[in-house]
Amino acid sequence: MMRSRPLKVALLGCGVVGSEVTRIMTTHAEDLAQRVGAPVELVGIAVRRPDRVREGVPAELITTDATALVKRGDIDVAVEVIGGIEPARTLITTAFEHGASVVSANKALLAQDGAALHAAAEQHGVDLYYEAAVAGAIPLVRPLRESLAGDKVNRVLGIVNGTTNFILDRMDSSGAGYSEALDEATALGYAEADPTADVEGFDAAAKAAILAGIAFHTRVRLDDVYREGMTEVTASDFASAKEMGCTIKLLAICERAADGQSVTARVHPAMIPLSHPLASVREAYNAVFVEAEAAGQLMFYGPGAGGSPTASAVLGDLVAVCRNKLAESTGPGESAYTRLPVSPMGDVVTRYHISLDVADKPGVLAQVATVFAEHGVSIDTVRQQGKDGEASLVVVTHRAADAALSATVEALRKLETVRGVASIMRVEGE
């Protein structure tokens, strides 16, 4: 039997995602009511610029006083799609204090203050859901938090930023340079006017922190995630990757150590074999590859951003939270019982592709090989090309610790026969 009294929803923010949430709640109100078991009523929309034209958004619901909206006392769920740290953090905690559950798409805030927000939600007996914060429409948070709750996840490897994947895909498929591919992404609306958060890996790092915390049942903050952007990736890097049967992706990688006593979380460009499922992820799509002890290998794929995909994830959480409200219960909260430390990047073990500019004369290869051996880094393959006294030397290592590889590179720079280190790239997915 459906309850007649509606569940009341406050929407905080009404940009691209918020407008789409409003549209879906309005046009699919009857379906949402049937799925929840009660009508779901949007009772207020907090915005900063009330005069802005928002097609399909009821003007009578617009308010600039977000604090008053979440303090009403009759709000069942607050949907936060403002982004950033403040005022989102204060509004969310205020909503908790006044008995409202929260659905958020705020990856930056969750990566920075997720533990405190979870604690506040638990204190007030309400829910905090955030499927939309990680990979748009792709169901990922709930499968990790619920479907795989009885399993042991060992690795999460993914493309979690559509802008960077579009740029790298264009560089790979058309031979475009970074700047040219970025201009195309901007023209198509995939890149912001200031693309720093995407291309420098900040967006992906926030998502990696959230994923690692859920997957490994421990607390991982944004500051724990090693981050490299992809602005230095060149056409020659793609040429080298193709020679190895690889392509290049900006990857978020969360791993449990082999001994199970620590975890790592990192974001950086990497070569990945064309045989790996992530290599075929094109355009602005996202995909996440999960490796679990019992379930094996799972891949989640789809649009990771945009108004409609993100709104889909928000509405999925809204339905779940509303059902919990009707049942007078809450869903799963933070699970951080393992308390595993996050190891520094220096402890991470992987393969490396190093391109060196060297003098074209006898003995150079022997000198370089000696430096690798002295630092305990084993060489898998070497390729050398030379002309007119100059040469390039491409070294692919076996798996080595990042700290050992860094020390090796510093020693190589001191050799008189090494003119420079053209590029260093990790090789993942093997």
XYZ file of N, CA and C in Angstrom, residues 83-315:
699
model
N 28.780 21.051 -5.357
C 30.202 20.822 -5.588
C 31.052 21.683 -4.683
N 32.364 21.390 -4.647
C 33.266 22.157 -3.798
C 33.139 21.796 -2.334
N 33.916 22.486 -1.507
C 33.951 22.165 -0.079
C 32.906 22.959 0.702
N 32.944 24.258 0.595
C 31.946 25.101 1.249
C 31.186 25.915 0.199
N 29.896 26.120 0.397
C 29.102 25.829 1.602
C 28.540 24.416 1.672
N 28.946 23.544 0.746
C 28.343 22.205 0.685
C 28.491 21.444 1.998
N 29.694 21.494 2.590
C 29.916 20.740 3.827
C 28.982 21.210 4.945
N 28.887 22.517 5.132
C 28.025 23.054 6.195
C 26.557 22.733 5.934
N 26.140 22.828 4.684
C 24.738 22.531 4.357
C 24.417 21.059 4.604
N 25.338 20.170 4.258
C 25.107 18.735 4.473
C 25.004 18.428 5.963
N 25.933 18.941 6.748
C 25.891 18.652 8.188
C 24.662 19.289 8.838
N 24.252 20.454 8.350
C 23.030 21.080 8.870
C 21.799 20.236 8.536
N 21.783 19.697 7.327
C 20.679 18.806 6.945
C 20.621 17.594 7.869
N 21.768 16.996 8.161
C 21.815 15.864 9.089
C 21.217 16.259 10.441
N 21.640 17.414 10.939
C 21.200 17.866 12.263
C 19.694 18.056 12.332
N 19.084 18.316 11.190
C 17.635 18.530 11.161
C 16.878 17.314 10.616
N 17.534 16.157 10.650
C 16.850 14.900 10.363
C 16.761 14.474 8.915
N 17.469 15.171 8.017
C 17.401 14.823 6.599
C 18.560 13.926 6.202
N 18.267 12.925 5.398
C 19.325 12.155 4.752
C 19.863 12.974 3.582
N 21.030 12.602 3.089
C 21.662 13.382 2.025
C 22.103 12.473 0.891
N 21.817 12.924 -0.336
C 22.360 12.328 -1.554
C 23.288 13.371 -2.158
N 24.545 12.996 -2.380
C 25.533 13.967 -2.854
C 26.265 13.448 -4.081
N 26.688 14.395 -4.927
C 27.539 14.069 -6.075
C 28.912 14.714 -5.912
N 29.263 15.067 -4.669
C 30.421 15.910 -4.390
C 31.677 15.099 -4.092
N 32.411 14.724 -5.130
C 33.598 13.892 -4.960
C 34.697 14.576 -4.155
N 34.897 15.890 -4.398
C 35.967 16.604 -3.699
C 35.732 16.613 -2.195
N 34.510 16.895 -1.782
C 34.188 16.939 -0.360
C 34.280 15.560 0.268
N 33.759 14.551 -0.399
C 33.791 13.193 0.144
C 35.213 12.666 0.256
N 36.062 13.006 -0.719
C 37.459 12.558 -0.668
C 38.215 13.231 0.462
N 37.822 14.457 0.795
C 38.511 15.195 1.847
C 37.937 14.927 3.230
N 36.613 14.904 3.345
C 35.964 14.835 4.656
C 34.945 13.712 4.773
N 35.112 12.654 3.977
C 34.143 11.567 3.991
C 33.935 10.949 5.360
N 35.012 10.751 6.109
C 34.904 10.116 7.427
C 34.053 10.956 8.369
N 34.296 12.265 8.385
C 33.528 13.148 9.267
C 32.060 13.199 8.863
N 31.803 13.207 7.566
C 30.414 13.241 7.095
C 29.685 11.945 7.445
N 30.363 10.814 7.264
C 29.750 9.535 7.643
C 29.445 9.502 9.143
N 30.382 10.013 9.951
C 30.183 10.018 11.401
C 28.993 10.891 11.778
N 28.856 12.039 11.111
C 27.724 12.926 11.393
C 26.404 12.275 10.989
N 26.391 11.594 9.841
C 25.167 10.909 9.408
C 24.769 9.828 10.407
N 25.755 9.067 10.870
C 25.467 8.001 11.838
C 24.959 8.587 13.157
N 25.574 9.679 13.582
C 25.172 10.315 14.840
C 23.699 10.716 14.826
N 23.228 11.178 13.669
C 21.858 11.663 13.572
C 20.895 10.624 12.983
N 21.382 9.408 12.730
C 20.516 8.328 12.274
C 19.956 8.518 10.892
N 20.768 9.080 9.981
C 20.317 9.325 8.615
C 21.318 8.727 7.622
N 20.980 8.802 6.354
C 21.804 8.217 5.296
C 22.697 9.257 4.613
N 23.827 8.791 4.104
C 24.675 9.554 3.195
C 24.978 8.647 2.007
N 24.416 8.980 0.838
C 24.625 8.197 -0.377
C 25.305 9.080 -1.419
N 26.165 8.471 -2.268
C 26.954 9.303 -3.194
C 27.414 8.540 -4.439
N 26.516 7.748 -4.995
C 26.858 7.020 -6.221
C 27.342 7.959 -7.329
N 26.718 9.119 -7.445
C 27.043 10.045 -8.538
C 28.404 10.701 -8.383
N 29.057 10.540 -7.242
C 30.330 11.217 -7.011
C 31.504 10.551 -7.718
N 31.331 9.331 -8.169
C 32.494 8.587 -8.663
C 32.495 8.378 -10.174
N 31.446 7.879 -10.739
C 31.504 7.521 -12.164
C 30.180 7.751 -12.872
N 29.536 8.872 -12.574
C 28.301 9.217 -13.271
C 27.256 8.130 -13.161
N 26.750 7.699 -14.315
C 25.669 6.712 -14.338
C 26.139 5.295 -14.043
N 27.451 5.071 -14.032
C 27.956 3.704 -13.851
C 27.729 3.258 -12.413
N 26.961 2.202 -12.179
C 26.801 1.691 -10.807
C 28.127 1.126 -10.314
N 28.713 1.766 -9.336
C 30.022 1.342 -8.855
C 30.109 1.371 -7.334
N 29.659 2.468 -6.727
C 29.724 2.575 -5.272
C 28.878 1.483 -4.621
N 27.638 1.325 -5.085
C 26.758 0.335 -4.459
C 27.249 -1.098 -4.675
N 27.710 -1.482 -5.878
C 28.278 -2.829 -6.008
C 29.469 -3.073 -5.075
N 30.346 -2.084 -4.928
C 31.482 -2.251 -4.022
C 31.030 -2.307 -2.568
N 30.076 -1.448 -2.232
C 29.661 -1.325 -0.831
C 28.690 -2.417 -0.408
N 27.911 -2.950 -1.372
C 26.888 -3.919 -1.018
C 27.065 -5.265 -1.718
N 27.114 -5.264 -3.047
C 27.174 -6.537 -3.781
C 28.435 -7.324 -3.476
N 29.557 -6.619 -3.267
C 30.824 -7.291 -2.978
C 31.186 -7.230 -1.503
N 30.207 -6.936 -0.666
C 30.479 -6.796 0.766
C 30.984 -8.090 1.400
N 30.629 -9.221 0.815
C 31.079 -10.499 1.360
C 32.351 -11.006 0.724
N 32.910 -10.246 -0.199
C 34.107 -10.653 -0.930
C 35.301 -9.815 -0.475
N 36.468 -10.147 -0.975
C 37.683 -9.381 -0.684
C 38.183 -8.767 -1.986
N 38.080 -7.467 -2.089
C 38.545 -6.759 -3.280
C 40.040 -6.488 -3.142
N 40.796 -6.855 -4.160
C 42.244 -6.669 -4.116
C 42.741 -5.519 -4.981
N 41.969 -5.185 -6.017
C 42.447 -4.131 -6.916
C 41.275 -3.465 -7.625
N 41.372 -2.170 -7.778
C 40.427 -1.397 -8.580
C 41.259 -0.568 -9.554
N 41.047 -0.789 -10.832
C 41.839 -0.136 -11.879
C 40.859 0.498 -12.854
N 40.955 1.820 -13.050
C 39.921 2.406 -13.884
C 40.249 3.705 -14.571
N 39.449 3.990 -15.584
C 39.412 5.281 -16.267
C 38.201 6.000 -15.694
N 38.437 7.019 -14.892
C 37.329 7.647 -14.169
C 37.167 9.126 -14.518
N 37.794 9.558 -15.605
C 37.620 10.938 -16.062
C 37.449 10.947 -17.576
N 36.271 11.369 -18.026
C 35.968 11.331 -19.449
C 36.758 12.329 -20.270
N 37.063 13.493 -19.704
C 37.814 14.506 -20.438
C 39.194 13.999 -20.830
N 39.914 13.448 -19.875
C 41.268 12.966 -20.163
C 41.235 11.765 -21.098
N 40.206 10.920 -20.957
C 40.148 9.770 -21.854
C 39.879 10.207 -23.286
N 39.033 11.234 -23.445
C 38.769 11.756 -24.788
C 40.051 12.308 -25.402
N 40.799 13.094 -24.645
C 42.031 13.703 -25.156
C 43.044 12.628 -25.547
N 43.264 11.661 -24.669
C 44.243 10.610 -24.960
C 43.784 9.730 -26.117
N 42.489 9.495 -26.204
C 41.956 8.702 -27.312
C 42.192 9.407 -28.640
N 41.981 10.723 -28.669
C 42.229 11.487 -29.889
C 43.721 11.476 -30.254
N 44.577 11.618 -29.270
C 46.017 11.583 -29.534
C 46.434 10.234 -30.105
N 45.794 9.184 -29.605
C 46.125 7.828 -30.058
C 45.573 7.551 -31.449
N 44.310 7.898 -31.689
C 43.648 7.507 -32.938
C 43.964 8.423 -34.120
N 44.187 9.714 -33.845
C 44.401 10.655 -34.950
C 45.806 11.221 -35.028
N 46.613 10.946 -34.015
C 47.958 11.496 -34.009
C 48.014 12.945 -33.578
N 46.910 13.479 -33.059
C 46.872 14.875 -32.616
C 47.788 15.081 -31.420
N 48.309 16.294 -31.292
C 49.069 16.651 -30.113
C 48.149 16.950 -28.948
N 48.728 17.104 -27.764
C 47.921 17.347 -26.574
C 47.066 18.602 -26.718
N 47.665 19.713 -27.124
C 46.935 20.981 -27.217
C 45.785 20.891 -28.218
N 46.051 20.253 -29.351
C 45.014 20.103 -30.374
C 43.850 19.259 -29.857
N 44.176 18.149 -29.179
C 43.123 17.278 -28.645
C 42.336 17.979 -27.543
N 43.025 18.776 -26.720
C 42.333 19.531 -25.671
C 41.381 20.549 -26.280
N 41.815 21.238 -27.342
C 40.934 22.209 -28.011
C 39.670 21.539 -28.529
N 39.825 20.344 -29.079
C 38.651 19.623 -29.583
C 37.727 19.233 -28.434
N 38.311 18.765 -27.325
C 37.500 18.392 -26.164
C 36.736 19.601 -25.625
N 37.381 20.763 -25.636
C 36.737 21.979 -25.159
C 35.587 22.384 -26.078
N 35.828 22.314 -27.383
C 34.799 22.687 -28.359
C 33.572 21.795 -28.254
N 33.771 20.530 -27.908
C 32.662 19.583 -27.806
C 32.001 19.595 -26.435
N 32.534 20.392 -25.520
C 31.952 20.490 -24.195
C 32.441 19.445 -23.215
N 33.447 18.663 -23.586
C 33.980 17.653 -22.672
C 34.953 18.250 -21.658
N 35.605 19.363 -22.019
C 36.570 20.002 -21.139
C 36.056 21.363 -20.702
N 36.309 21.709 -19.440
C 35.931 23.017 -18.922
C 36.865 24.090 -19.484
N 36.464 25.351 -19.320
C 37.326 26.450 -19.748
C 38.676 26.373 -19.045
N 38.659 25.993 -17.771
C 39.890 25.692 -17.041
C 39.906 24.189 -16.781
N 40.681 23.437 -17.569
C 40.632 21.975 -17.470
C 41.570 21.384 -16.423
N 42.151 22.236 -15.574
C 43.191 21.778 -14.653
C 42.766 20.583 -13.807
N 41.567 20.642 -13.229
C 41.129 19.556 -12.351
C 41.122 18.215 -13.063
N 40.809 18.229 -14.356
C 40.779 16.994 -15.130
C 42.174 16.564 -15.579
N 42.858 17.439 -16.320
C 44.109 17.030 -16.972
C 45.259 16.849 -15.987
N 45.190 17.493 -14.821
C 46.228 17.297 -13.818
C 45.877 16.195 -12.825
N 44.746 15.530 -13.038
C 44.416 14.337 -12.258
C 43.733 14.574 -10.928
N 43.377 15.825 -10.596
C 42.735 16.079 -9.304
C 41.369 15.401 -9.212
N 40.581 15.481 -10.287
C 39.260 14.853 -10.313
C 39.379 13.340 -10.118
N 40.270 12.721 -10.863
C 40.443 11.270 -10.758
C 40.987 10.868 -9.387
N 41.841 11.709 -8.796
C 42.410 11.389 -7.485
C 41.330 11.381 -6.405
N 40.396 12.323 -6.480
C 39.291 12.336 -5.516
C 38.466 11.061 -5.629
N 38.206 10.654 -6.850
C 37.438 9.427 -7.062
C 38.214 8.196 -6.586
N 39.530 8.202 -6.796
C 40.354 7.083 -6.336
C 40.314 6.966 -4.819
N 40.323 8.099 -4.119
C 40.254 8.066 -2.658
C 38.954 7.426 -2.187
N 37.848 7.810 -2.823
C 36.543 7.252 -2.453
C 36.497 5.753 -2.739
N 36.954 5.358 -3.928
C 36.921 3.943 -4.308
C 37.795 3.091 -3.406
N 38.993 3.580 -3.089
C 39.898 2.807 -2.237
C 39.303 2.613 -0.849
N 38.702 3.661 -0.310
C 38.106 3.544 1.016
C 37.004 2.510 1.068
N 36.148 2.508 0.024
C 35.050 1.540 -0.009
C 35.571 0.132 -0.271
N 36.466 -0.002 -1.229
C 36.934 -1.329 -1.643
C 37.702 -2.045 -0.546
N 38.503 -1.287 0.215
C 39.396 -1.920 1.187
C 38.962 -1.703 2.632
N 37.794 -1.096 2.840
C 37.239 -0.901 4.182
C 38.229 -0.178 5.091
N 38.786 0.890 4.561
C 39.729 1.693 5.331
C 39.574 3.147 4.913
N 40.146 4.053 5.663
C 40.006 5.472 5.344
C 41.151 5.932 4.439
N 40.769 6.441 3.279
C 41.732 6.981 2.325
C 41.263 8.387 1.959
N 42.110 9.366 2.225
C 41.778 10.757 1.916
C 42.475 11.188 0.634
N 42.039 12.307 0.108
C 42.627 12.825 -1.125
C 44.131 13.004 -1.000
N 44.598 13.451 0.165
C 46.030 13.670 0.373
C 46.832 12.374 0.336
N 46.156 11.233 0.483
C 46.843 9.942 0.453
C 47.091 9.437 -0.969
N 46.460 10.076 -1.945
C 46.507 9.581 -3.323
C 47.653 10.242 -4.089
N 48.541 9.428 -4.630
C 49.603 9.949 -5.492
C 48.984 10.382 -6.817
N 49.429 11.532 -7.334
C 48.781 12.084 -8.525
C 49.800 12.641 -9.515
N 49.636 12.248 -10.764
C 50.353 12.843 -11.885
C 49.335 13.176 -12.971
N 49.468 14.337 -13.591
C 48.597 14.681 -14.707
C 49.085 14.071 -16.006
N 48.380 14.400 -17.115
C 48.727 13.804 -18.405
C 49.136 14.845 -19.446
N 49.476 16.064 -18.984
C 49.811 17.130 -19.922
C 51.157 16.923 -20.610
N 52.004 16.062 -20.040
C 53.325 15.828 -20.626
C 53.349 14.640 -21.587
N 52.213 13.973 -21.767
C 52.165 12.841 -22.695
C 52.296 13.362 -24.124
N 53.149 12.743 -24.912
C 53.444 13.226 -26.267
C 53.128 12.167 -27.315
N 53.192 12.599 -28.571
C 52.991 11.677 -29.690
C 54.044 10.581 -29.694
N 55.270 10.921 -29.289
C 56.329 9.907 -29.252
C 56.040 8.857 -28.189
N 55.374 9.248 -27.091
C 54.976 8.265 -26.075
C 53.979 7.266 -26.656
N 53.045 7.777 -27.461
C 52.081 6.874 -28.097
C 52.765 5.972 -29.118
N 53.754 6.504 -29.819
C 54.496 5.670 -30.770
C 55.209 4.545 -30.038
N 55.812 4.867 -28.898
C 56.485 3.834 -28.101
C 55.494 2.807 -27.578
N 54.332 3.305 -27.151
C 53.314 2.389 -26.642
C 52.872 1.415 -27.724
N 52.675 1.925 -28.941
C 52.229 1.058 -30.033
C 53.264 -0.011 -30.355
N 54.544 0.345 -30.248
C 55.594 -0.641 -30.495
C 55.549 -1.778 -29.473
N 54.996 -1.487 -28.293
C 54.865 -2.507 -27.250
C 53.502 -3.190 -27.272
N 52.638 -2.820 -28.233
C 51.288 -3.375 -28.261
C 50.419 -2.798 -27.171
N 50.638 -1.492 -26.871
C 49.924 -0.821 -25.791
C 49.273 0.467 -26.285
N 48.447 1.046 -25.440
C 47.999 2.422 -25.593
C 48.218 3.108 -24.257
N 47.841 4.387 -24.166
C 48.075 5.158 -22.943
C 46.744 5.660 -22.400
N 46.534 5.457 -21.111
C 45.337 5.927 -20.427
C 45.742 6.612 -19.121
N 44.929 7.567 -18.676
C 45.095 8.103 -17.326
C 44.308 7.190 -16.399
N 45.009 6.503 -15.517
C 44.389 5.465 -14.703
C 44.326 5.857 -13.231
N 43.237 5.480 -12.591
C 43.139 5.488 -11.138
C 43.340 4.054 -10.684
N 44.324 3.839 -9.815
C 44.689 2.484 -9.412
C 44.691 2.392 -7.889
N 43.870 1.506 -7.357
C 43.790 1.274 -5.914
C 44.119 -0.197 -5.687
N 45.116 -0.467 -4.858
C 45.576 -1.848 -4.679
C 45.768 -2.192 -3.208
N 45.475 -3.436 -2.907
C 45.815 -3.993 -1.605
C 47.194 -4.637 -1.733
N 48.083 -4.395 -0.791
C 49.418 -4.986 -0.844
C 49.338 -6.500 -0.817
N 50.373 -7.147 -1.369
C 50.373 -8.611 -1.450
C 50.239 -9.264 -0.080
N 50.813 -8.618 0.957
C 50.712 -9.183 2.302
C 49.431 -8.764 3.020
N 48.616 -7.945 2.355
C 47.342 -7.539 2.921
C 47.421 -6.525 4.046
N 48.633 -5.983 4.304
C 48.820 -5.126 5.462
C 48.765 -3.631 5.153
N 48.610 -3.273 3.884
C 48.528 -1.862 3.506
C 47.833 -1.749 2.157
N 47.539 -0.511 1.765
C 46.927 -0.259 0.462
C 47.657 0.906 -0.202
N 47.456 1.046 -1.502
C 47.967 2.197 -2.226
C 46.857 2.754 -3.110
N 46.941 4.047 -3.381
C 45.990 4.694 -4.285
C 46.778 5.715 -5.098
N 46.620 5.662 -6.421
C 47.425 6.539 -7.283
C 46.674 6.837 -8.574
N 47.034 7.972 -9.182
C 46.498 8.387 -10.474
C 47.659 8.866 -11.316
N 47.792 8.325 -12.516
C 48.868 8.742 -13.414
C 48.641 8.143 -14.800
N 49.295 8.708 -15.829
C 49.227 8.080 -17.148
C 50.000 6.763 -17.120
N 49.550 5.818 -17.898
C 50.243 4.532 -17.958
C 49.995 3.869 -19.300
N 50.979 3.107 -19.743
C 50.780 2.241 -20.900
C 50.002 1.021 -20.446
N 49.052 0.606 -21.264
C 48.241 -0.559 -20.924
C 48.103 -1.419 -22.172
N 48.270 -2.728 -22.072
C 48.217 -3.596 -23.252
C 46.886 -3.490 -23.991
N 46.952 -3.556 -25.313
C 45.731 -3.488 -26.118
C 44.794 -4.656 -25.823
N 45.322 -5.709 -25.247
C 44.497 -6.869 -24.906
C 43.668 -6.654 -23.640
N 44.002 -5.615 -22.863
C 43.267 -5.362 -21.622
C 41.944 -4.677 -21.952
N 40.858 -5.043 -21.253
C 39.549 -4.433 -21.550
C 39.541 -2.909 -21.481
N 40.331 -2.319 -20.626
C 40.329 -0.862 -20.508
C 40.923 -0.172 -21.735
N 41.741 -0.888 -22.494
C 42.379 -0.285 -23.669
C 41.357 0.100 -24.734
N 40.223 -0.574 -24.749
C 39.206 -0.324 -25.783
C 38.190 0.731 -25.379
N 38.368 1.351 -24.215
C 37.434 2.387 -23.764
C 37.755 3.677 -24.513
N 36.822 4.131 -25.333
C 37.073 5.247 -26.236
C 36.317 6.501 -25.826
N 36.609 7.584 -26.550
C 35.911 8.860 -26.382
C 35.906 9.301 -24.911
N 34.769 9.810 -24.451
C 34.689 10.333 -23.082
C 34.086 9.324 -22.107
N 34.141 8.043 -22.455
C 33.571 7.016 -21.587
C 34.501 6.679 -20.426
N 33.910 6.143 -19.379
C 34.629 5.666 -18.206
C 34.483 4.157 -18.105
N 35.436 3.542 -17.444
C 35.330 2.109 -17.156
C 36.189 1.797 -15.950
N 35.706 0.899 -15.115
C 36.449 0.504 -13.921
C 36.519 -1.007 -13.865
N 37.718 -1.503 -13.674
C 38.009 -2.929 -13.636
C 38.260 -3.314 -12.182
N 37.449 -4.220 -11.646
C 37.558 -4.624 -10.248
C 38.021 -6.076 -10.175
N 39.010 -6.337 -9.337
C 39.504 -7.691 -9.134
C 39.219 -8.106 -7.697
N 38.359 -9.118 -7.535
C 37.975 -9.591 -6.213
C 38.347 -11.064 -6.067
N 38.542 -11.488 -4.837
C 39.045 -12.842 -4.562
C 38.074 -13.920 -5.039
N 36.808 -13.782 -4.737
C 35.820 -14.799 -5.109
C 35.145 -14.487 -6.437
N 34.779 -13.226 -6.652
C 34.050 -12.845 -7.870
C 34.943 -12.841 -9.102
N 36.243 -12.694 -8.903
C 37.153 -12.621 -10.043
C 37.208 -11.222 -10.617
N 37.258 -11.130 -11.926
C 37.405 -9.842 -12.598
C 36.044 -9.337 -13.082
N 35.731 -8.098 -12.710
C 34.471 -7.461 -13.095
C 34.787 -6.129 -13.763
N 34.012 -5.759 -14.778
C 34.225 -4.475 -15.425
C 32.921 -3.704 -15.495
N 32.992 -2.427 -15.096
C 31.852 -1.529 -15.114
C 32.141 -0.437 -16.139
N 31.217 -0.214 -17.067
C 31.489 0.665 -18.208
C 30.299 1.555 -18.506
N 30.564 2.793 -18.902
C 29.470 3.670 -19.306
C 29.885 5.127 -19.274
N 28.921 6.036 -19.519
C 29.224 7.473 -19.455
C 29.478 7.886 -18.014
N 30.604 8.531 -17.777
C 30.989 8.854 -16.410
C 30.679 10.266 -15.981
N 30.098 11.075 -16.858
C 29.792 12.462 -16.507
C 28.647 12.948 -17.383
N 28.285 14.226 -17.190
C 27.182 14.793 -17.958
C 25.924 14.882 -17.132
N 25.028 15.772 -17.511
C 23.821 16.014 -16.745
C 22.938 14.800 -16.574
N 22.591 14.159 -17.668
C 21.670 13.015 -17.588
C 22.274 11.803 -16.882
N 23.505 11.369 -17.245
C 24.077 10.226 -16.537
C 24.241 10.460 -15.039
N 24.716 11.644 -14.673
C 24.908 11.930 -13.250
C 23.570 12.001 -12.528
N 22.582 12.611 -13.173
C 21.244 12.675 -12.573
C 20.663 11.283 -12.375
N 20.945 10.371 -13.290
C 20.476 8.993 -13.147
C 20.996 8.384 -11.854
N 22.286 8.598 -11.569
C 22.870 8.066 -10.336
C 22.271 8.745 -9.108
N 22.057 10.055 -9.193
C 21.439 10.789 -8.084
C 20.047 10.245 -7.794
N 19.251 10.034 -8.841
C 17.881 9.537 -8.640
C 17.877 8.114 -8.102
